[in-house]
Amino acid sequence: MAIIGGGPAGMLLSEILHRAGIESVVLEQRSRAYVLSRIRAGVLEPGTVEVLRQNGLGERMDREGHAHDGMRIVWAGRASFFIDVKKHVGKRFMAYGQTNIQEDLFAAADRRKAVVLDEAEDVRPVDVASDKPHVTFRHRGASMRLDCDFIAGCDGFHGVSRRAIPPAVLREYEKVYPFGWLGILSETPPLPEIVYANHPRGFALASMRSPTLSRYYIQVPLEDNTGNWPDERFWTELKARYPRELADAIVTGPSIEKSIAPLRSYVAEPMRHGRLFLAGDAAHIVPPTGAKGLNLAVSDVFYLSRALEAFYGRGSSALLDGYSDMALRRVWNSVRISWWLTNLLHRFPGMSEFDQRAQEFELQYVSSSHHAEAALAEQYAGMPFEEAA
Ligand code: RFL
Ligand code: PHB
């Protein structure tokens, strides 16, 4: 297997395949230090936690991660409400940073002496629709060619793999939102729960990485930049979006990371072309509101590795042939709930009084209906993986 991209999708695929006796080479364009410096996801669905545990990656997560029963939503001037995932789904999810998962994956790869070529340049999947695909690239100044049975495109939204699917075959579905999230990481104790806020000043989110590391986000205009947001201004704005008792409980301190991410929904179909299989952000992007991106990368990799194991173990291509459809069913569930939560919780520029009122009453409904809460809890926890059948 050639795996393009050494983010969580590519490294996890390589790990699971190795455990099944299938060898791979990972080609990553950045340095390891750069990959580890990206601060991203923090919330793991129960299914993701299970996949990591089953593949020998659960030890540190279970020690350092923080299990949660649900998440809280607050909105201007009203009482907050708790979406109880544990009660409705019987499972807990986990706050554990993507950076930690990436470290755990590199450590596991080092232990098995995996071939992970970083700073690989000009990586190109070639002849993906033939029986003899290969990948060309440059590494430490040398031109290289990697012949393989299959190519996994795990190179994120800006990667090259998706572009190897001919335009006549590729269908793209996209929605760009008119705002971004400004996120900060700070060495301060977090609030005990993950709390999403809808406020006239805009959306806010309180999350965590560890008992001493907090992650907060606020909605900002797309054209904004971090230079406009010295720490003091960030904390004042964040607190203004939470009710008094929560604002008072937020512990402030210097930020150790600050960045703005645009929000987008995007799906590429199909996720397979010939011997090329896409997984993770290479095939789809969701706005972070549902905390789904990394979890989808893990479910894609779960389906793809299972299909490859069936191919090499039993000579059956049925799961490889069904990979795109099966992965996309789960992808669209997460795309839909992320879009819905984004609409529910943000203030959109140009929102009419009607839109505003409809949003308020939708929040009212979710907070007062057992059925609405159960539906949100089920989707926040993530739909179960499909059987191989
Ligand atoms: P990645 O992580 O982008 O990794 C792709 C890797 O491919 C490399 N690459 C190439 N390599 C070789 N040749 C090329 N031409 C290449 N082009 C790119 C890149 O350097 C990189 O190392 O994709 P992957 O592995 O699919 O993983 C996806 C996740 O990273 C992403 O979905 C999540 O971070 C999204 N996300 C969240 N997901 C969750 O499940 N829960 C969350 O709480 C959550 N919060 C978030 C998020 C993403 C955020 N940002 C900044 C986008 C919060 C934020 C703010
Ligand atoms: C995070 O902790 O980074 C986080 C939590 C929940 C989200 C998105 C990001 O919906």
Short mmCIF file of C-alpha atoms and ligand atoms in Angstrom, two decimals:
data_model
loop_
_atom_site.label_atom_id
_atom_site.label_comp_id
_atom_site.label_asym_id
_atom_site.label_seq_id
_atom_site.Cartn_x
_atom_site.Cartn_y
_atom_site.Cartn_z
CA MET A 1 0.00 0.00 0.00
CA ALA A 2 1.10 3.52 -0.69
CA ILE A 3 -0.42 5.97 1.80
CA ILE A 4 -0.28 9.63 0.87
CA GLY A 5 -0.45 11.85 3.96
CA GLY A 6 0.77 11.18 7.50
CA GLY A 7 -2.01 12.92 9.43
CA PRO A 8 -4.30 10.90 11.70
CA ALA A 9 -6.01 9.10 8.77
CA GLY A 10 -2.79 8.00 7.04
CA MET A 11 -0.91 7.01 10.20
CA LEU A 12 -3.86 5.10 11.65
CA LEU A 13 -4.41 3.23 8.38
CA SER A 14 -0.75 2.26 8.28
CA GLU A 15 -0.94 1.04 11.91
CA ILE A 16 -4.08 -1.06 11.45
CA LEU A 17 -2.78 -2.59 8.21
CA HIS A 18 0.52 -3.46 9.84
CA ARG A 19 -1.32 -5.31 12.59
CA ALA A 20 -3.09 -7.30 9.86
CA GLY A 21 0.21 -8.13 8.17
CA ILE A 22 -0.23 -5.67 5.29
CA GLU A 23 2.78 -3.45 4.68
CA SER A 24 2.60 0.19 3.65
CA VAL A 25 4.77 3.22 3.01
CA VAL A 26 3.52 6.61 4.24
CA LEU A 27 4.51 9.71 2.24
CA GLU A 28 4.08 12.97 4.16
CA GLN A 29 4.97 16.33 2.70
CA ARG A 30 5.64 18.12 6.00
CA SER A 31 8.14 17.48 8.79
CA ARG A 32 7.05 15.51 11.81
CA ALA A 33 7.47 18.59 14.01
CA TYR A 34 5.11 20.53 11.77
CA VAL A 35 2.47 17.79 11.79
CA LEU A 36 2.67 17.69 15.60
CA SER A 37 2.33 21.45 15.91
CA ARG A 38 -1.15 21.58 14.38
CA ILE A 39 -3.73 22.08 17.11
CA ARG A 40 -7.03 20.65 15.95
CA ALA A 41 -9.65 18.23 17.14
CA GLY A 42 -10.35 17.33 20.72
CA VAL A 43 -13.55 15.32 20.94
CA LEU A 44 -13.63 11.59 20.20
CA GLU A 45 -16.80 9.61 19.54
CA PRO A 46 -17.21 6.27 21.37
CA GLY A 47 -16.61 4.44 18.05
CA THR A 48 -13.31 6.27 17.55
CA VAL A 49 -12.23 5.45 21.10
CA GLU A 50 -12.99 1.76 20.43
CA VAL A 51 -10.98 1.67 17.17
CA LEU A 52 -7.99 3.27 18.91
CA ARG A 53 -8.20 0.84 21.84
CA GLN A 54 -8.52 -2.19 19.55
CA ASN A 55 -5.37 -1.18 17.75
CA GLY A 56 -3.11 -0.74 20.74
CA LEU A 57 -3.54 3.03 20.84
CA GLY A 58 -5.76 3.33 23.91
CA GLU A 59 -3.31 3.23 26.79
CA ARG A 60 -2.38 6.91 27.06
CA MET A 61 -5.82 8.03 25.89
CA ASP A 62 -7.49 6.11 28.72
CA ARG A 63 -4.99 7.52 31.21
CA GLU A 64 -4.93 11.15 30.11
CA GLY A 65 -8.20 11.65 28.23
CA HIS A 66 -11.25 13.02 29.93
CA ALA A 67 -14.48 11.00 29.52
CA HIS A 68 -17.73 12.99 29.20
CA ASP A 69 -21.38 12.02 29.51
CA GLY A 70 -22.64 14.80 27.26
CA MET A 71 -22.29 18.43 26.27
CA ARG A 72 -24.03 21.62 27.30
CA ILE A 73 -25.71 24.31 25.20
CA VAL A 74 -26.37 27.84 26.48
CA TRP A 75 -28.05 30.65 24.70
CA ALA A 76 -28.55 34.28 25.45
CA GLY A 77 -30.74 34.97 28.39
CA ARG A 78 -31.96 31.39 28.89
CA ALA A 79 -31.14 28.52 31.19
CA SER A 80 -28.53 26.14 29.77
CA PHE A 81 -29.39 22.57 28.91
CA PHE A 82 -27.39 19.38 28.85
CA ILE A 83 -27.46 16.89 25.95
CA ASP A 84 -27.05 13.66 27.84
CA VAL A 85 -25.29 11.27 25.47
CA LYS A 86 -24.74 8.69 28.21
CA LYS A 87 -28.44 8.56 29.08
CA HIS A 88 -29.68 8.30 25.50
CA VAL A 89 -26.93 6.26 23.86
CA GLY A 90 -25.39 4.45 26.82
CA LYS A 91 -21.90 5.56 25.81
CA ARG A 92 -19.45 8.24 26.83
CA PHE A 93 -17.19 10.23 24.57
CA MET A 94 -13.66 11.40 25.25
CA ALA A 95 -11.82 14.72 25.25
CA TYR A 96 -8.33 13.83 24.00
CA GLY A 97 -6.39 16.03 21.61
CA GLN A 98 -5.58 15.16 18.02
CA THR A 99 -2.00 16.22 18.79
CA ASN A 100 -1.80 13.45 21.39
CA ILE A 101 -3.27 10.90 18.99
CA GLN A 102 -0.73 11.95 16.40
CA GLU A 103 2.08 11.52 18.96
CA ASP A 104 0.75 8.08 19.92
CA LEU A 105 0.61 7.08 16.23
CA PHE A 106 4.19 8.22 15.58
CA ALA A 107 5.39 6.37 18.71
CA ALA A 108 3.66 3.17 17.54
CA ALA A 109 5.14 3.62 14.04
CA ASP A 110 8.64 4.08 15.50
CA ARG A 111 8.27 0.93 17.60
CA ARG A 112 7.50 -1.16 14.52
CA LYS A 113 10.09 0.68 12.42
CA ALA A 114 7.45 1.75 9.93
CA VAL A 115 8.47 3.46 6.70
CA VAL A 116 7.16 7.00 7.06
CA LEU A 117 8.92 9.36 4.67
CA ASP A 118 8.42 12.94 5.76
CA GLU A 119 9.22 16.04 3.72
CA ALA A 120 8.29 14.06 0.60
CA GLU A 121 7.92 16.53 -2.26
CA ASP A 122 5.89 16.53 -5.42
CA VAL A 123 3.97 13.39 -4.47
CA ARG A 124 1.85 12.17 -7.39
CA PRO A 125 -0.46 9.19 -7.67
CA VAL A 126 -0.08 7.73 -11.18
CA ASP A 127 -2.16 5.27 -13.25
CA VAL A 128 -4.67 4.85 -10.43
CA ALA A 129 -7.29 3.35 -12.76
CA SER A 130 -4.91 0.63 -13.98
CA ASP A 131 -3.84 -2.65 -12.32
CA LYS A 132 -0.38 -1.21 -11.72
CA PRO A 133 -0.71 2.08 -9.88
CA HIS A 134 2.36 3.82 -8.53
CA VAL A 135 3.37 7.01 -6.79
CA THR A 136 6.21 9.30 -7.81
CA PHE A 137 7.84 11.79 -5.44
CA ARG A 138 11.11 13.40 -4.44
CA HIS A 139 12.77 12.64 -1.14
CA ARG A 140 15.98 14.25 0.20
CA GLY A 141 16.74 15.42 -3.34
CA ALA A 142 16.24 12.02 -5.06
CA SER A 143 13.42 11.18 -7.50
CA MET A 144 11.59 8.08 -6.34
CA ARG A 145 8.91 5.72 -7.59
CA LEU A 146 6.80 3.50 -5.35
CA ASP A 147 4.95 0.60 -7.02
CA CYS A 148 2.00 -0.67 -5.03
CA ASP A 149 -1.28 -2.61 -5.14
CA PHE A 150 -3.39 0.30 -3.91
CA ILE A 151 -3.04 3.96 -3.04
CA ALA A 152 -4.77 5.49 -0.01
CA GLY A 153 -5.29 9.24 -0.40
CA CYS A 154 -5.12 10.51 3.20
CA ASP A 155 -3.64 13.89 2.34
CA GLY A 156 -6.31 16.21 3.70
CA PHE A 157 -8.43 18.79 1.96
CA HIS A 158 -5.55 20.47 0.08
CA GLY A 159 -3.84 17.23 -0.97
CA VAL A 160 -3.17 15.84 -4.44
CA SER A 161 -4.99 12.51 -4.28
CA ARG A 162 -8.51 13.75 -4.93
CA ARG A 163 -7.29 15.49 -8.06
CA ALA A 164 -6.31 12.11 -9.53
CA ILE A 165 -10.04 11.39 -9.95
CA PRO A 166 -11.06 12.64 -13.41
CA PRO A 167 -13.41 15.66 -13.32
CA ALA A 168 -15.99 13.69 -15.31
CA VAL A 169 -16.16 11.13 -12.47
CA LEU A 170 -15.82 13.38 -9.42
CA ARG A 171 -18.92 15.04 -7.96
CA GLU A 172 -18.39 17.75 -5.37
CA TYR A 173 -20.89 19.15 -2.86
CA GLU A 174 -19.90 22.28 -1.00
CA LYS A 175 -21.17 24.90 1.40
CA VAL A 176 -19.00 27.74 2.65
CA TYR A 177 -20.10 29.58 5.80
CA PRO A 178 -19.74 33.35 6.17
CA PHE A 179 -17.58 33.27 9.32
CA GLY A 180 -14.63 31.53 10.95
CA TRP A 181 -13.64 30.25 14.38
CA LEU A 182 -10.89 31.96 16.31
CA GLY A 183 -9.42 29.32 18.63
CA ILE A 184 -6.99 29.63 21.50
CA LEU A 185 -5.19 27.15 23.69
CA SER A 186 -4.26 28.27 27.19
CA GLU A 187 -2.59 26.68 30.18
CA THR A 188 -5.54 27.24 32.47
CA PRO A 189 -8.01 24.77 34.02
CA PRO A 190 -11.01 24.28 31.69
CA LEU A 191 -14.70 24.39 32.55
CA PRO A 192 -15.78 20.90 33.68
CA GLU A 193 -18.01 20.43 30.61
CA ILE A 194 -17.91 21.18 26.87
CA VAL A 195 -20.22 24.18 26.49
CA TYR A 196 -21.53 25.55 23.18
CA ALA A 197 -23.02 29.08 23.27
CA ASN A 198 -25.37 30.88 20.93
CA HIS A 199 -25.27 34.60 21.67
CA PRO A 200 -26.23 37.79 19.80
CA ARG A 201 -22.48 38.61 19.68
CA GLY A 202 -21.84 35.23 17.98
CA PHE A 203 -21.09 31.61 18.74
CA ALA A 204 -18.62 30.49 21.42
CA LEU A 205 -17.29 27.12 22.58
CA ALA A 206 -15.50 26.06 25.74
CA SER A 207 -13.53 22.82 25.47
CA MET A 208 -10.45 21.20 26.95
CA ARG A 209 -7.34 19.15 26.34
CA SER A 210 -6.40 18.20 29.92
CA PRO A 211 -7.11 19.31 33.49
CA THR A 212 -4.64 22.16 32.98
CA LEU A 213 -5.13 22.94 29.28
CA SER A 214 -8.20 24.74 27.89
CA ARG A 215 -9.39 25.20 24.34
CA TYR A 216 -11.83 28.02 23.54
CA TYR A 217 -13.33 29.28 20.29
CA ILE A 218 -15.38 32.30 19.22
CA GLN A 219 -17.11 33.03 15.92
CA VAL A 220 -15.38 35.86 14.02
CA PRO A 221 -15.88 37.46 10.59
CA LEU A 222 -14.09 35.62 7.77
CA GLU A 223 -11.83 38.57 6.99
CA ASP A 224 -10.63 38.89 10.62
CA ASN A 225 -7.08 37.99 11.65
CA THR A 226 -5.39 36.95 14.89
CA GLY A 227 -3.47 40.25 15.02
CA ASN A 228 -6.77 41.92 15.94
CA TRP A 229 -7.14 39.62 18.93
CA PRO A 230 -4.69 40.21 21.76
CA ASP A 231 -5.45 37.81 24.62
CA GLU A 232 -7.26 40.39 26.70
CA ARG A 233 -9.71 41.19 23.93
CA PHE A 234 -10.31 37.47 23.33
CA TRP A 235 -11.14 36.75 26.98
CA THR A 236 -13.45 39.75 27.27
CA GLU A 237 -15.32 38.74 24.12
CA LEU A 238 -15.51 35.07 25.15
CA LYS A 239 -16.94 35.92 28.56
CA ALA A 240 -19.46 38.32 27.01
CA ARG A 241 -20.95 35.36 25.11
CA TYR A 242 -21.53 33.19 28.20
CA PRO A 243 -24.06 33.68 31.00
CA ARG A 244 -22.66 35.30 34.12
CA GLU A 245 -22.06 32.17 36.21
CA LEU A 246 -20.11 30.44 33.41
CA ALA A 247 -18.21 33.61 32.45
CA ASP A 248 -17.12 33.96 36.07
CA ALA A 249 -15.94 30.34 36.11
CA ILE A 250 -13.67 30.76 33.06
CA VAL A 251 -10.04 30.98 34.17
CA THR A 252 -8.01 33.26 31.89
CA GLY A 253 -4.28 33.30 31.20
CA PRO A 254 -1.82 33.79 28.36
CA SER A 255 -2.64 31.93 25.15
CA ILE A 256 -0.08 29.45 23.81
CA GLU A 257 -1.70 29.11 20.39
CA LYS A 258 -4.14 31.24 18.44
CA SER A 259 -5.53 30.65 14.97
CA ILE A 260 -8.57 31.27 12.77
CA ALA A 261 -10.21 28.44 10.80
CA PRO A 262 -12.84 29.06 8.11
CA LEU A 263 -15.97 26.88 8.22
CA ARG A 264 -16.91 24.71 5.29
CA SER A 265 -18.93 21.61 4.41
CA TYR A 266 -17.58 19.62 1.47
CA VAL A 267 -18.05 16.08 0.15
CA ALA A 268 -16.33 14.42 -2.83
CA GLU A 269 -18.04 11.43 -4.40
CA PRO A 270 -17.07 8.71 -5.07
CA MET A 271 -14.35 8.05 -2.50
CA ARG A 272 -12.73 5.46 -4.75
CA HIS A 273 -11.42 5.55 -8.29
CA GLY A 274 -9.79 2.38 -9.58
CA ARG A 275 -7.06 1.54 -7.09
CA LEU A 276 -7.15 4.90 -5.33
CA PHE A 277 -9.17 5.17 -2.10
CA LEU A 278 -9.75 8.49 -0.34
CA ALA A 279 -10.07 8.69 3.45
CA GLY A 280 -10.55 11.57 5.89
CA ASP A 281 -10.35 15.25 4.99
CA ALA A 282 -9.09 14.32 1.50
CA ALA A 283 -12.68 13.37 0.73
CA HIS A 284 -14.75 15.57 3.03
CA ILE A 285 -14.69 18.59 5.31
CA VAL A 286 -17.20 19.44 8.01
CA PRO A 287 -17.47 22.63 10.06
CA PRO A 288 -16.04 21.85 13.53
CA THR A 289 -19.36 22.52 15.26
CA GLY A 290 -20.24 18.83 15.53
CA ALA A 291 -16.64 17.74 16.32
CA LYS A 292 -16.86 15.21 13.51
CA GLY A 293 -13.84 15.67 11.18
CA LEU A 294 -11.32 13.46 12.94
CA ASN A 295 -14.00 10.94 13.84
CA LEU A 296 -14.92 10.59 10.16
CA ALA A 297 -11.27 10.10 9.27
CA VAL A 298 -11.20 7.21 11.77
CA SER A 299 -14.41 5.61 10.48
CA ASP A 300 -13.20 5.83 6.87
CA VAL A 301 -9.95 4.16 7.89
CA PHE A 302 -11.85 1.50 9.82
CA TYR A 303 -13.94 0.62 6.74
CA LEU A 304 -10.99 0.78 4.36
CA SER A 305 -8.68 -1.36 6.50
CA ARG A 306 -11.43 -3.96 6.97
CA ALA A 307 -11.94 -4.07 3.19
CA LEU A 308 -8.20 -4.48 2.54
CA GLU A 309 -7.97 -7.23 5.15
CA ALA A 310 -10.80 -9.09 3.37
CA PHE A 311 -9.01 -8.63 0.05
CA TYR A 312 -5.61 -9.89 1.22
CA GLY A 313 -6.98 -12.46 3.68
CA ARG A 314 -9.82 -14.05 1.71
CA GLY A 315 -9.34 -12.72 -1.80
CA SER A 316 -12.68 -10.93 -1.61
CA SER A 317 -13.06 -7.50 -3.26
CA ALA A 318 -16.67 -7.04 -2.18
CA LEU A 319 -15.86 -4.66 0.68
CA LEU A 320 -13.42 -2.68 -1.44
CA ASP A 321 -16.14 -2.33 -4.07
CA GLY A 322 -18.62 -1.20 -1.41
CA TYR A 323 -16.18 1.10 0.42
CA SER A 324 -17.25 4.38 -1.13
CA ASP A 325 -20.99 3.85 -0.61
CA MET A 326 -20.56 2.59 2.94
CA ALA A 327 -18.18 5.36 3.98
CA LEU A 328 -20.36 8.03 2.37
CA ARG A 329 -23.47 6.93 4.29
CA ARG A 330 -21.66 7.73 7.53
CA VAL A 331 -20.03 10.83 6.08
CA TRP A 332 -23.37 12.36 5.08
CA ASN A 333 -24.82 11.70 8.53
CA SER A 334 -21.99 13.70 10.08
CA VAL A 335 -22.09 16.34 7.34
CA ARG A 336 -25.77 16.83 8.00
CA ILE A 337 -25.51 17.09 11.80
CA SER A 338 -22.49 19.44 11.58
CA TRP A 339 -24.39 21.71 9.16
CA TRP A 340 -27.49 21.59 11.37
CA LEU A 341 -25.57 22.45 14.56
CA THR A 342 -23.72 25.22 12.71
CA ASN A 343 -27.07 26.73 11.69
CA LEU A 344 -28.51 26.29 15.17
CA LEU A 345 -25.65 27.89 17.08
CA HIS A 346 -24.19 30.71 14.95
CA ARG A 347 -25.34 34.23 14.16
CA PHE A 348 -25.34 34.60 10.39
CA PRO A 349 -24.65 38.01 8.83
CA GLY A 350 -27.93 39.37 7.48
CA MET A 351 -30.09 37.05 9.57
CA SER A 352 -33.66 38.33 9.48
CA GLU A 353 -35.88 38.62 12.54
CA PHE A 354 -37.73 35.62 11.20
CA ASP A 355 -34.53 33.53 10.98
CA GLN A 356 -33.63 34.64 14.48
CA ARG A 357 -37.00 33.69 15.91
CA ALA A 358 -37.01 30.31 14.14
CA GLN A 359 -33.53 29.58 15.55
CA GLU A 360 -34.62 30.52 19.07
CA PHE A 361 -37.61 28.24 18.89
CA GLU A 362 -35.55 25.40 17.51
CA LEU A 363 -33.23 25.74 20.51
CA GLN A 364 -36.32 25.88 22.71
CA TYR A 365 -37.55 22.64 21.13
CA VAL A 366 -34.24 20.80 21.51
CA SER A 367 -34.04 21.88 25.16
CA SER A 368 -37.56 20.78 26.03
CA SER A 369 -38.22 17.65 23.98
CA HIS A 370 -36.95 14.28 25.09
CA HIS A 371 -37.08 13.07 21.46
CA ALA A 372 -35.15 16.03 20.09
CA GLU A 373 -32.49 15.63 22.76
CA ALA A 374 -32.24 11.89 22.06
CA ALA A 375 -31.80 12.52 18.32
CA LEU A 376 -29.05 15.06 18.90
CA ALA A 377 -27.35 12.82 21.50
CA GLU A 378 -27.36 9.88 19.07
CA GLN A 379 -25.75 11.92 16.31
CA TYR A 380 -23.28 13.73 18.56
CA ALA A 381 -22.13 10.29 19.76
CA GLY A 382 -21.79 9.21 16.12
CA MET A 383 -23.78 6.60 14.23
CA PRO A 384 -22.57 3.02 14.76
CA PHE A 385 -20.25 1.48 12.18
CA GLU A 386 -21.98 -0.77 9.64
CA GLU A 387 -21.40 -4.51 9.78
CA ALA A 388 -19.26 -6.03 7.03
CA ALA A 389 -22.12 -8.18 5.63
P1 RFL B 1 -5.07 16.01 7.91
O1 RFL B 1 -4.99 16.05 9.39
O2 RFL B 1 -5.23 17.28 7.17
O3 RFL B 1 -3.75 15.28 7.41
C1 RFL B 1 -3.39 15.22 6.05
C2 RFL B 1 -1.90 15.06 5.94
O4 RFL B 1 -1.53 14.99 4.56
C3 RFL B 1 -0.41 15.82 4.33
N1 RFL B 1 -0.39 16.21 2.92
C4 RFL B 1 0.40 15.65 1.99
N2 RFL B 1 1.30 14.68 2.06
C5 RFL B 1 1.96 14.35 0.92
N3 RFL B 1 1.74 14.96 -0.27
C6 RFL B 1 0.83 15.95 -0.38
N4 RFL B 1 0.62 16.55 -1.55
C7 RFL B 1 0.11 16.33 0.78
N5 RFL B 1 -0.85 17.24 1.02
C8 RFL B 1 -1.13 17.17 2.31
C9 RFL B 1 -0.59 16.97 5.30
O5 RFL B 1 0.65 17.63 5.59
C10 RFL B 1 -1.16 16.26 6.52
O6 RFL B 1 -0.18 15.82 7.42
O7 RFL B 1 -6.22 15.03 7.41
P2 RFL B 1 -6.77 13.66 8.06
O8 RFL B 1 -5.63 12.74 8.41
O9 RFL B 1 -7.82 13.21 7.15
O10 RFL B 1 -7.40 14.07 9.46
C11 RFL B 1 -8.54 14.91 9.52
C12 RFL B 1 -8.53 15.76 10.80
O11 RFL B 1 -7.27 16.38 10.93
C13 RFL B 1 -9.64 16.82 10.78
O12 RFL B 1 -10.83 16.29 10.24
C14 RFL B 1 -9.95 17.35 12.20
O13 RFL B 1 -8.86 18.03 12.73
C15 RFL B 1 -11.18 18.26 12.17
N6 RFL B 1 -11.50 18.87 13.47
C16 RFL B 1 -12.17 18.14 14.45
N7 RFL B 1 -12.51 16.85 14.24
C17 RFL B 1 -13.12 16.12 15.23
O14 RFL B 1 -13.44 14.94 14.99
N8 RFL B 1 -13.39 16.65 16.48
C18 RFL B 1 -13.06 17.94 16.78
O15 RFL B 1 -13.25 18.34 17.92
C19 RFL B 1 -12.46 18.75 15.74
N9 RFL B 1 -12.12 20.02 15.98
C20 RFL B 1 -11.12 20.19 13.72
C21 RFL B 1 -11.45 20.75 15.01
C22 RFL B 1 -10.41 20.95 12.79
C23 RFL B 1 -10.05 22.25 13.07
N10 RFL B 1 -9.31 22.96 12.06
C24 RFL B 1 -8.30 23.89 12.30
C25 RFL B 1 -9.45 22.58 10.67
C26 RFL B 1 -11.10 22.05 15.30
C27 RFL B 1 -10.43 22.82 14.33
C28 RFL B 1 -10.12 24.25 14.72
C1 PHB B 2 -12.15 21.10 20.51
O1 PHB B 2 -11.96 20.73 21.68
O2 PHB B 2 -11.22 21.52 19.80
C2 PHB B 2 -13.51 21.05 19.92
C3 PHB B 2 -14.59 20.59 20.71
C4 PHB B 2 -15.85 20.53 20.15
C5 PHB B 2 -16.04 20.94 18.84
C6 PHB B 2 -14.97 21.38 18.07
C7 PHB B 2 -13.69 21.44 18.61
O3 PHB B 2 -17.28 20.91 18.31
#
